[in-house]
Amino acid sequence: MKEVLIIDDEPKAIELLSNYVNRMPWLKCVGTYRNPLEALAFLQSHPVDLLLLDIHMPQISGVEFYRALPDKPKVIFTTAYSEYAVASYELEALDYLVKPITFERFLQACSRCKEAPVNTNPSVENSPAAQEIFIKSGPKLYRLNWEEVLFLEKSENYVVFHTQDRKILSRQNMQDVQEILPDFFCKIHKSYIISLRHLNVVERHQVSIGKHEIPIGQSYRPAFFKLLSERWGQDKVFDAV
């Protein structure tokens, strides 16, 4: 049984493709999404064997979405626009279906997936993808490893992800981001969350990460220094509180 995920911003297209999948005894639809970023979160914890992926979507194109995936399942692109065919073949898609899609044409495309090995659903927690995040910035989707992130900065309605060589501005809530951070991140100011793995210098009122000097908020200082003591031992952390 092959597990299939459908991503399309048109409800009628999802309904049609779901119906087609349900008519195939060796296919199982495990989800449908109109928002590709929500689908991305699903894929990070639930690998599938086949994507039915619309190319022309408002937030991010299907081609951009597929290129950003760290572990790429088989894919069949669907679209009302034939000019995207070349890009789909460059990504080694199983097929490219132009809407309106007939069941006969759908059957022909899916038969190419039938002999592919079934996804064994490896442990996500132990895989490299578990350490990754996908950040939407404008029309683009950036793939980062948490190890790359030096610190996060709140800037009005945005969160800025700082790495060694770039800054990525994303329209997100800092609290929402904080909930998915690994345990080596620590909030030291209302506007800053730092990675302890990139910490160079600690002073009473600020820390240094690379060439960046980041303030320590007064209300965050006791918990921050307590955390440092717990991680590295009291004898390695001066009493700066």
XYZ file of N, CA and C in Angstrom:
723
model
N 0.851 -1.202 0.000
C 0.000 0.000 0.000
C 0.883 1.247 0.000
N 0.646 2.133 -0.953
C 1.398 3.371 -1.053
C 0.612 4.520 -0.404
N 1.282 5.269 0.459
C 0.639 6.404 1.123
C 0.789 7.668 0.278
N -0.327 8.374 0.100
C -0.382 9.526 -0.802
C -0.815 10.770 -0.026
N -0.157 11.894 -0.322
C -0.557 13.188 0.226
C -0.915 14.112 -0.928
N -2.055 14.783 -0.817
C -2.534 15.685 -1.869
C -2.389 17.124 -1.400
N -1.740 17.949 -2.223
C -1.567 19.368 -1.904
C -2.061 20.183 -3.100
N -3.133 20.921 -2.881
C -3.728 21.721 -3.956
C -4.575 22.806 -3.308
N -4.497 24.029 -3.807
C -5.251 25.118 -3.191
C -6.702 25.172 -3.661
N -7.099 24.283 -4.580
C -8.474 24.271 -5.080
C -9.252 23.105 -4.460
N -10.305 23.383 -3.699
C -11.080 22.308 -3.065
C -11.619 21.285 -4.062
N -12.067 21.732 -5.235
C -12.626 20.795 -6.221
C -11.551 19.858 -6.751
N -10.331 20.366 -6.905
C -9.230 19.522 -7.364
C -8.898 18.469 -6.314
N -8.903 18.868 -5.036
C -8.647 17.919 -3.946
C -9.718 16.829 -3.926
N -10.965 17.244 -4.099
C -12.071 16.281 -4.088
C -11.920 15.271 -5.220
N -11.565 15.750 -6.418
C -11.405 14.866 -7.568
C -10.253 13.884 -7.354
N -9.094 14.406 -6.930
C -7.923 13.550 -6.743
C -8.140 12.546 -5.614
N -8.818 12.973 -4.552
C -9.119 12.048 -3.455
C -9.990 10.899 -3.948
N -10.952 11.231 -4.776
C -11.835 10.209 -5.345
C -11.041 9.231 -6.205
N -10.134 9.757 -7.005
C -9.308 8.900 -7.856
C -8.429 7.971 -7.014
N -7.815 8.523 -5.971
C -6.947 7.716 -5.102
C -7.743 6.599 -4.433
N -8.952 6.911 -3.971
C -9.780 5.922 -3.279
C -10.234 4.786 -4.202
N -10.172 5.022 -5.504
C -10.541 3.978 -6.464
C -9.384 3.024 -6.762
N -8.203 3.368 -6.233
C -7.017 2.543 -6.473
C -6.758 1.680 -5.236
N -6.858 0.353 -5.324
C -6.724 -0.497 -4.144
C -5.332 -0.492 -3.505
N -4.326 -0.046 -4.231
C -2.957 -0.043 -3.693
C -2.483 1.358 -3.287
N -3.426 2.322 -3.282
C -3.116 3.674 -2.827
C -3.968 4.015 -1.607
N -3.390 4.800 -0.694
C -4.116 5.248 0.485
C -3.842 6.738 0.703
N -4.884 7.548 0.699
C -4.737 8.986 0.937
C -4.622 9.225 2.440
N -3.477 9.768 2.879
C -3.256 10.000 4.309
C -3.469 11.464 4.700
N -3.815 12.306 3.725
C -4.066 13.700 4.051
C -4.229 14.563 2.826
N -4.950 15.671 2.989
C -5.092 16.668 1.927
C -4.855 18.043 2.532
N -4.168 18.888 1.787
C -3.852 20.227 2.287
C -4.021 21.259 1.181
N -4.611 22.389 1.568
C -4.670 23.537 0.667
C -3.504 24.483 0.926
N -2.963 24.446 2.147
C -1.833 25.284 2.531
C -0.555 24.440 2.494
N 0.383 24.726 1.595
C 1.585 23.902 1.483
C 2.464 23.928 2.732
N 2.453 25.025 3.494
C 3.276 25.095 4.696
C 2.738 24.172 5.794
N 1.423 24.005 5.857
C 0.847 23.039 6.791
C 1.193 21.618 6.351
N 1.203 21.400 5.047
C 1.592 20.088 4.519
C 3.040 19.782 4.855
N 3.868 20.805 4.839
C 5.280 20.635 5.167
C 5.462 20.132 6.592
N 4.714 20.702 7.521
C 4.783 20.258 8.917
C 4.358 18.800 9.040
N 3.347 18.398 8.276
C 2.891 17.005 8.290
C 3.984 16.080 7.774
N 4.636 16.463 6.688
C 5.660 15.611 6.072
C 6.879 15.436 6.963
N 7.162 16.423 7.801
C 8.321 16.304 8.679
C 8.150 15.197 9.716
N 6.916 14.845 10.024
C 6.670 13.787 11.007
C 6.022 12.552 10.399
N 5.635 12.627 9.117
C 4.946 11.508 8.484
C 5.377 11.400 7.007
N 6.481 10.726 6.729
C 6.911 10.550 5.337
C 5.860 9.784 4.541
N 5.725 10.114 3.270
C 4.769 9.426 2.404
C 5.501 8.876 1.182
N 4.789 8.075 0.396
C 5.382 7.472 -0.790
C 5.171 8.309 -2.041
N 4.085 9.090 -2.051
C 3.738 9.834 -3.259
C 3.072 11.156 -2.909
N 3.494 12.214 -3.590
C 2.844 13.514 -3.502
C 2.074 13.780 -4.783
N 0.830 14.209 -4.640
C 0.080 14.786 -5.756
C 0.105 16.284 -5.500
N 0.929 16.992 -6.235
C 1.308 18.353 -5.869
C 0.958 19.362 -6.965
N 0.083 20.295 -6.612
C -0.270 21.376 -7.539
C 0.919 22.327 -7.692
N 1.163 22.810 -8.881
C 2.298 23.703 -9.103
C 1.935 25.155 -8.825
N 0.781 25.592 -9.278
C 0.427 27.009 -9.192
C -0.382 27.272 -7.929
N 0.316 27.670 -6.834
C -0.339 27.987 -5.565
C 0.094 29.378 -5.121
N -0.747 30.097 -4.359
C -0.468 31.504 -4.038
C 0.715 31.721 -3.101
N 0.938 30.845 -2.114
C 1.998 31.078 -1.130
C 3.376 30.692 -1.641
N 3.446 29.540 -2.285
C 4.710 29.032 -2.809
C 4.374 28.052 -3.920
N 5.146 28.046 -4.986
C 4.848 27.140 -6.091
C 5.177 25.706 -5.686
N 4.515 24.761 -6.349
C 4.788 23.363 -6.066
C 6.231 22.987 -6.351
N 6.809 23.601 -7.370
C 8.206 23.334 -7.714
C 9.123 23.797 -6.589
N 8.911 25.017 -6.083
C 9.722 25.541 -4.974
C 9.541 24.685 -3.725
N 8.308 24.289 -3.466
C 8.011 23.448 -2.307
C 8.772 22.129 -2.382
N 8.712 21.482 -3.535
C 9.357 20.177 -3.689
C 10.876 20.288 -3.587
N 11.429 21.350 -4.154
C 12.878 21.551 -4.073
C 13.343 21.738 -2.635
N 12.487 22.280 -1.773
C 12.856 22.560 -0.381
C 12.784 21.334 0.520
N 12.158 20.256 0.054
C 12.012 19.067 0.893
C 13.347 18.366 1.061
N 13.759 18.055 2.292
C 15.016 17.338 2.501
C 14.936 15.888 2.038
N 13.800 15.236 2.305
C 13.577 13.854 1.875
C 12.422 13.856 0.887
N 12.740 13.644 -0.370
C 11.749 13.820 -1.430
C 11.049 12.507 -1.771
N 9.735 12.433 -1.541
C 8.985 11.275 -2.021
C 8.798 11.370 -3.535
N 8.244 10.342 -4.125
C 7.865 10.416 -5.526
C 6.805 11.507 -5.673
N 6.775 12.158 -6.827
C 5.836 13.259 -7.001
C 5.195 13.222 -8.380
N 3.919 13.530 -8.405
C 3.192 13.790 -9.651
C 2.674 15.211 -9.554
N 3.108 16.060 -10.459
C 2.658 17.449 -10.455
C 1.330 17.573 -11.187
N 0.473 18.443 -10.672
C -0.799 18.741 -11.321
C -0.909 20.247 -11.497
N -1.475 20.677 -12.607
C -1.605 22.115 -12.849
C -2.519 22.375 -14.041
N -3.000 23.594 -14.108
C -3.779 24.029 -15.267
C -2.885 24.719 -16.288
N -1.584 24.823 -15.983
C -0.664 25.587 -16.825
C 0.436 24.674 -17.373
N 0.425 24.436 -18.660
C 1.363 23.493 -19.268
C 2.793 24.014 -19.335
N 3.016 25.322 -19.125
C 4.365 25.877 -19.263
C 5.315 25.435 -18.161
N 4.800 24.776 -17.107
C 5.659 24.333 -16.007
C 6.230 22.933 -16.237
N 5.929 22.320 -17.358
C 6.309 20.927 -17.577
C 7.817 20.715 -17.504
N 8.594 21.612 -18.071
C 10.046 21.448 -18.100
C 10.613 21.379 -16.688
N 10.166 22.280 -15.816
C 10.656 22.299 -14.438
C 10.322 20.993 -13.727
N 9.161 20.432 -14.004
C 8.768 19.192 -13.331
C 9.645 18.029 -13.778
N 10.017 17.993 -15.046
C 10.868 16.913 -15.528
C 12.294 17.047 -14.992
N 12.751 18.280 -14.780
C 14.072 18.486 -14.189
C 14.144 17.918 -12.777
N 13.008 17.882 -12.082
C 12.947 17.348 -10.728
C 12.642 15.851 -10.719
N 12.657 15.237 -11.890
C 12.428 13.795 -12.032
C 11.062 13.381 -11.492
N 10.057 14.184 -11.805
C 8.693 13.840 -11.414
C 8.238 12.592 -12.157
N 7.369 11.804 -11.517
C 6.826 10.620 -12.183
C 5.984 11.019 -13.380
N 5.263 12.133 -13.232
C 4.408 12.579 -14.337
C 3.974 14.010 -14.088
N 3.323 14.564 -15.096
C 2.861 15.951 -15.087
C 1.455 15.947 -15.677
N 0.456 16.198 -14.836
C -0.932 16.112 -15.266
C -1.533 17.501 -15.415
N -2.075 17.757 -16.592
C -2.704 19.050 -16.873
C -4.213 18.928 -16.633
N -4.746 19.848 -15.833
C -6.175 19.853 -15.532
C -6.980 20.279 -16.759
N -8.203 19.761 -16.913
C -8.885 18.767 -16.087
C -8.286 17.366 -16.280
N -8.139 16.645 -15.186
C -7.450 15.358 -15.195
C -8.476 14.231 -15.280
N -8.341 13.382 -16.270
C -9.232 12.229 -16.384
C -8.705 11.076 -15.536
N -9.598 10.146 -15.183
C -9.160 9.005 -14.378
C -8.180 8.138 -15.147
N -8.378 7.983 -16.446
C -7.471 7.173 -17.259
C -6.053 7.745 -17.231
N -5.957 9.070 -17.337
C -4.634 9.716 -17.312
C -4.023 9.611 -15.916
N -4.850 9.731 -14.890
C -4.373 9.585 -13.517
C -3.856 8.168 -13.276
N -4.571 7.170 -13.752
C -4.171 5.777 -13.595
C -2.832 5.517 -14.268
N -2.658 6.091 -15.438
C -1.402 5.935 -16.161
C -0.224 6.510 -15.367
N -0.445 7.694 -14.763
C 0.624 8.340 -13.995
C 0.960 7.549 -12.733
N -0.063 7.106 -12.015
C 0.166 6.415 -10.751
C 0.775 5.037 -10.934
N 0.574 4.418 -12.077
C 1.156 3.091 -12.316
C 2.678 3.147 -12.264
N 3.241 4.321 -12.519
C 4.698 4.471 -12.469
C 5.224 4.439 -11.040
N 4.342 4.647 -10.088
C 4.730 4.618 -8.675
C 4.552 3.235 -8.068
N 3.835 2.350 -8.747
C 3.410 1.090 -8.142
C 4.574 0.201 -7.745
N 5.643 0.209 -8.534
C 6.760 -0.678 -8.242
C 7.825 -0.042 -7.362
N 7.669 1.238 -7.003
C 8.656 1.900 -6.142
C 8.562 1.333 -4.733
N 9.692 1.239 -3.995
C 9.654 0.688 -2.639
C 8.808 1.541 -1.701
N 8.108 0.870 -0.794
C 7.255 1.571 0.170
C 8.125 2.266 1.200
N 7.734 3.479 1.582
C 8.472 4.208 2.618
C 8.384 3.444 3.938
N 9.528 3.198 4.569
C 9.565 2.418 5.797
C 9.360 3.263 7.043
N 9.111 4.562 6.856
C 8.827 5.465 7.971
C 9.915 5.430 9.036
N 11.163 5.854 8.666
C 12.254 5.829 9.631
C 11.995 6.796 10.773
N 12.693 6.610 11.870
C 12.533 7.478 13.041
C 12.879 8.898 12.695
N 11.898 9.791 12.779
C 12.140 11.192 12.455
C 13.043 11.836 13.489
N 12.896 11.418 14.727
C 13.665 12.035 15.799
C 15.161 11.859 15.581
N 15.577 10.704 15.011
C 16.992 10.426 14.832
C 17.517 10.815 13.467
N 16.663 11.339 12.609
C 17.097 11.683 11.257
C 17.575 13.130 11.204
N 18.425 13.462 10.190
C 18.875 14.847 10.038
C 17.723 15.824 9.873
N 16.622 15.368 9.245
C 15.488 16.267 9.009
C 14.865 16.755 10.310
N 15.037 15.961 11.409
C 14.445 16.362 12.683
C 15.101 17.616 13.228
N 16.318 17.919 12.776
C 17.035 19.095 13.247
C 16.818 20.291 12.329
N 15.918 20.164 11.370
C 15.742 21.206 10.373
C 14.451 21.997 10.571
N 14.465 23.189 10.023
C 13.289 24.049 10.047
C 13.133 24.672 8.668
N 11.901 24.889 8.262
C 11.606 25.574 7.015
C 11.001 26.921 7.365
N 11.605 27.983 6.854
C 11.207 29.342 7.212
C 10.648 30.044 5.982
N 9.425 30.533 6.097
C 8.821 31.278 4.993
C 9.179 32.752 5.134
N 9.766 33.302 4.092
C 10.110 34.723 4.054
C 9.644 35.280 2.722
N 8.567 36.063 2.753
C 7.989 36.532 1.500
C 7.521 35.347 0.678
N 7.842 35.321 -0.616
C 7.413 34.210 -1.465
C 8.338 32.999 -1.397
N 9.404 33.071 -0.606
C 10.405 32.002 -0.575
C 10.307 31.165 0.693
N 10.767 29.927 0.580
C 10.828 29.016 1.713
C 12.282 28.602 1.894
N 12.846 28.922 3.063
C 14.257 28.624 3.337
C 14.367 27.395 4.236
N 15.334 26.554 3.930
C 15.604 25.378 4.746
C 16.863 25.624 5.575
N 16.734 25.489 6.900
C 17.858 25.704 7.807
C 17.982 24.538 8.770
N 19.194 24.269 9.206
C 19.406 23.361 10.319
C 19.488 24.201 11.587
N 18.912 23.725 12.680
C 18.937 24.490 13.928
C 20.362 24.826 14.348
N 21.316 23.968 13.998
C 22.704 24.213 14.379
C 23.257 25.479 13.720
N 22.684 25.874 12.599
C 23.153 27.070 11.886
C 22.720 28.371 12.570
N 21.624 28.312 13.332
C 21.020 29.527 13.864
C 21.815 30.029 15.066
N 22.311 31.268 14.980
C 23.056 31.882 16.081
C 22.106 32.421 17.142
N 21.120 33.192 16.678
C 20.108 33.730 17.598
C 18.904 34.207 16.798
N 17.815 34.430 17.506
C 16.588 34.934 16.910
C 16.285 36.297 17.512
N 15.800 37.186 16.686
C 15.522 38.557 17.115
C 14.100 38.952 16.741
N 13.361 39.480 17.704
C 12.011 39.980 17.420
C 12.108 41.387 16.858
N 11.421 41.622 15.744
C 11.416 42.930 15.107
C 9.987 43.250 14.678
N 9.262 43.967 15.539
C 7.848 44.278 15.319
C 7.061 42.983 15.112
N 6.450 42.770 13.944
C 5.653 41.573 13.704
C 6.457 40.459 13.045
N 7.765 40.564 13.118
C 8.628 39.601 12.440
C 9.606 38.957 13.423
N 10.138 37.820 13.026
C 11.256 37.184 13.712
C 12.398 37.090 12.712
N 13.582 37.541 13.136
C 14.766 37.479 12.274
C 15.628 36.313 12.728
N 15.887 35.378 11.823
C 16.759 34.243 12.095
C 18.171 34.624 11.647
N 19.102 34.729 12.596
C 20.477 35.105 12.289
C 21.347 33.851 12.186
N 22.061 33.717 11.072
C 23.052 32.659 10.928
C 24.412 33.311 10.698
N 25.421 32.504 10.453
C 26.767 33.030 10.266
C 26.853 33.960 9.058
N 26.097 33.663 8.022
C 26.260 34.417 6.773
C 24.997 35.073 6.231
N 23.874 34.993 6.972
C 22.665 35.636 6.448
C 21.643 35.884 7.542
N 20.673 36.724 7.198
C 19.529 37.003 8.067
C 18.268 36.688 7.279
N 17.339 35.972 7.915
C 16.082 35.623 7.249
C 14.937 36.218 8.058
N 14.182 37.087 7.423
C 13.080 37.788 8.068
C 11.781 37.037 7.782
N 11.087 36.632 8.841
C 9.872 35.848 8.678
C 8.748 36.444 9.519
N 7.570 36.559 8.934
C 6.418 37.121 9.649
C 5.833 36.051 10.573
N 6.356 36.010 11.796
C 5.943 35.010 12.774
C 5.883 35.628 14.161
N 5.234 34.897 15.060
C 5.180 35.289 16.461
C 6.335 34.617 17.191
N 7.096 35.392 17.980
C 8.261 34.848 18.680
C 7.871 33.693 19.605
N 6.735 33.785 20.250
C 6.312 32.734 21.174
C 6.041 31.431 20.435
N 5.450 31.519 19.244
C 5.176 30.320 18.452
C 6.483 29.636 18.062
N 7.472 30.438 17.689
C 8.770 29.882 17.317
C 9.437 29.243 18.536
N 9.336 29.896 19.676
C 9.982 29.411 20.899
C 9.501 28.011 21.280
N 8.244 27.700 20.960
C 7.674 26.410 21.339
C 8.289 25.236 20.588
N 8.918 25.489 19.443
C 9.491 24.397 18.656
C 11.014 24.392 18.682
N 11.622 25.246 19.504
C 13.079 25.318 19.559
C 13.680 24.138 20.307
N 14.854 23.655 19.864
C 15.584 22.636 20.646
C 16.011 23.202 21.996
N 16.434 22.334 22.905
C 16.718 22.778 24.276
C 18.015 23.554 24.422
N 18.784 23.700 23.347
C 20.010 24.494 23.466
C 19.787 25.971 23.106
N 18.510 26.372 22.993
C 18.169 27.779 22.818
C 17.636 28.330 24.135
N 17.913 29.597 24.392
C 17.489 30.220 25.645
C 17.082 31.673 25.395
N 15.946 32.071 25.952
C 15.500 33.457 25.828
C 16.168 34.289 26.908
N 16.906 35.327 26.503
C 17.631 36.149 27.477
C 17.142 37.605 27.477
N 16.172 37.885 26.645
C 15.643 39.247 26.525
C 14.287 39.121 25.841
N 13.403 40.081 26.042
C 12.079 39.994 25.422
C 12.158 39.938 23.900
N 13.298 40.391 23.350
C 13.440 40.425 21.899
C 14.504 39.469 21.355
N 15.122 38.658 22.233
C 16.220 37.806 21.774
C 16.162 36.404 22.375
N 16.374 35.428 21.522
C 16.588 34.040 21.933
C 17.926 33.610 21.330
N 18.824 33.090 22.142
C 20.160 32.751 21.648
C 20.378 31.238 21.644
N 21.326 30.803 20.803
C 21.782 29.421 20.827
C 22.978 29.323 21.765
N 22.877 28.488 22.785
C 23.979 28.325 23.727
C 25.201 27.704 23.057
N 25.009 27.035 21.951
C 26.121 26.381 21.264
C 27.004 27.369 20.511
N 26.513 28.588 20.335
C 27.317 29.613 19.651
C 27.755 30.714 20.604
N 27.522 30.511 21.884
C 27.835 31.531 22.887
C 29.354 31.649 23.074
N 29.897 32.895 22.922
C 31.342 33.119 23.056
C 31.717 33.768 24.382
N 31.027 34.874 24.725
C 31.370 35.652 25.917
C 30.092 35.984 26.675
N 30.161 35.832 28.018
C 29.027 36.191 28.870
C 29.465 37.302 29.819
N 28.728 38.408 29.830
C 28.957 39.503 30.770
C 27.676 39.724 31.569
N 27.739 40.639 32.498
C 26.571 40.850 33.359
C 25.344 41.295 32.579
N 25.539 42.195 31.631
C 24.397 42.785 30.928
C 24.287 42.371 29.466
N 25.216 41.559 28.964
C 25.159 41.174 27.565
C 25.959 39.898 27.329
N 25.699 39.302 26.170
C 26.501 38.164 25.715
C 27.020 38.478 24.325
N 28.044 37.746 23.914
C 28.590 37.899 22.568
C 28.454 36.572 21.836
N 27.931 36.650 20.639
C 27.866 35.504 19.738
C 28.491 35.949 18.431
N 29.682 35.440 18.151
C 30.414 35.943 17.000
C 30.700 37.423 17.197
N 30.336 38.223 16.228
C 30.543 39.670 16.313
C 29.323 40.406 16.863
N 28.313 39.659 17.270
C 27.071 40.266 17.751
C 27.087 40.374 19.276
N 26.709 41.536 19.781
C 26.533 41.746 21.219
C 25.045 41.855 21.499
N 24.556 40.989 22.387
C 23.119 40.870 22.620
C 22.818 41.150 24.090
N 21.891 42.048 24.367
C 21.603 42.408 25.766
C 20.908 41.288 26.525
N 21.162 41.244 27.840
C 20.452 40.328 28.728
C 19.414 41.150 29.492
N 18.157 40.812 29.343
C 17.103 41.527 30.072
C 17.189 41.238 31.560
N 16.933 42.244 32.366
C 17.063 42.101 33.819
C 16.200 40.967 34.366
N 14.996 40.844 33.873
C 14.097 39.814 34.390
C 14.489 38.405 33.923
N 15.309 38.316 32.864
C 15.728 37.023 32.343
C 17.068 36.569 32.927
N 17.802 37.504 33.576
C 19.173 37.226 34.012
C 19.276 36.068 35.014
N 18.469 36.030 36.098
C 18.607 34.927 37.067
C 18.430 33.548 36.438
N 17.400 33.384 35.618
C 17.144 32.080 35.008
C 18.251 31.710 34.020
N 18.778 32.714 33.314
C 19.833 32.458 32.344
C 21.100 31.959 33.032
N 21.523 32.633 34.088
C 22.738 32.225 34.779
C 22.550 30.905 35.534
N 21.345 30.650 35.996
C 21.060 29.357 36.615
C 21.202 28.244 35.588
N 20.713 28.497 34.364
C 20.826 27.511 33.290
C 22.282 27.240 32.943
N 23.085 28.296 32.866
C 24.511 28.123 32.576
C 25.177 27.271 33.648
N 24.837 27.519 34.907
C 25.410 26.747 36.021
C 25.026 25.279 35.927
N 23.779 25.024 35.570
C 23.305 23.647 35.482
C 23.970 22.892 34.340
N 24.214 23.608 33.230
C 24.786 22.943 32.051
C 26.292 22.747 32.163
N 26.991 23.704 32.764
C 28.451 23.643 32.757
C 29.090 23.604 34.150
N 28.292 23.608 35.180
C 28.833 23.512 36.527
C 29.055 24.877 37.146
N 28.763 24.983 38.420
C 28.839 26.274 39.107
C 30.238 26.875 39.035
N 31.276 26.019 39.066
C 32.642 26.528 39.094
C 33.062 27.149 37.772
N 32.242 26.900 36.713
C 32.592 27.424 35.409
C 31.796 28.693 35.069
N 30.930 29.109 35.929
C 30.085 30.286 35.664
C 30.246 31.272 36.802
N 30.720 32.474 36.477
C 30.905 33.461 37.555
C 29.565 33.997 38.030
N 29.552 34.536 39.204
C 28.318 35.063 39.801
C 28.063 36.458 39.259
N 27.286 36.528 38.175
C 27.048 37.816 37.535
C 25.660 38.349 37.835
N 24.892 37.634 38.631
C 23.516 38.073 38.898
C 23.507 39.256 39.862
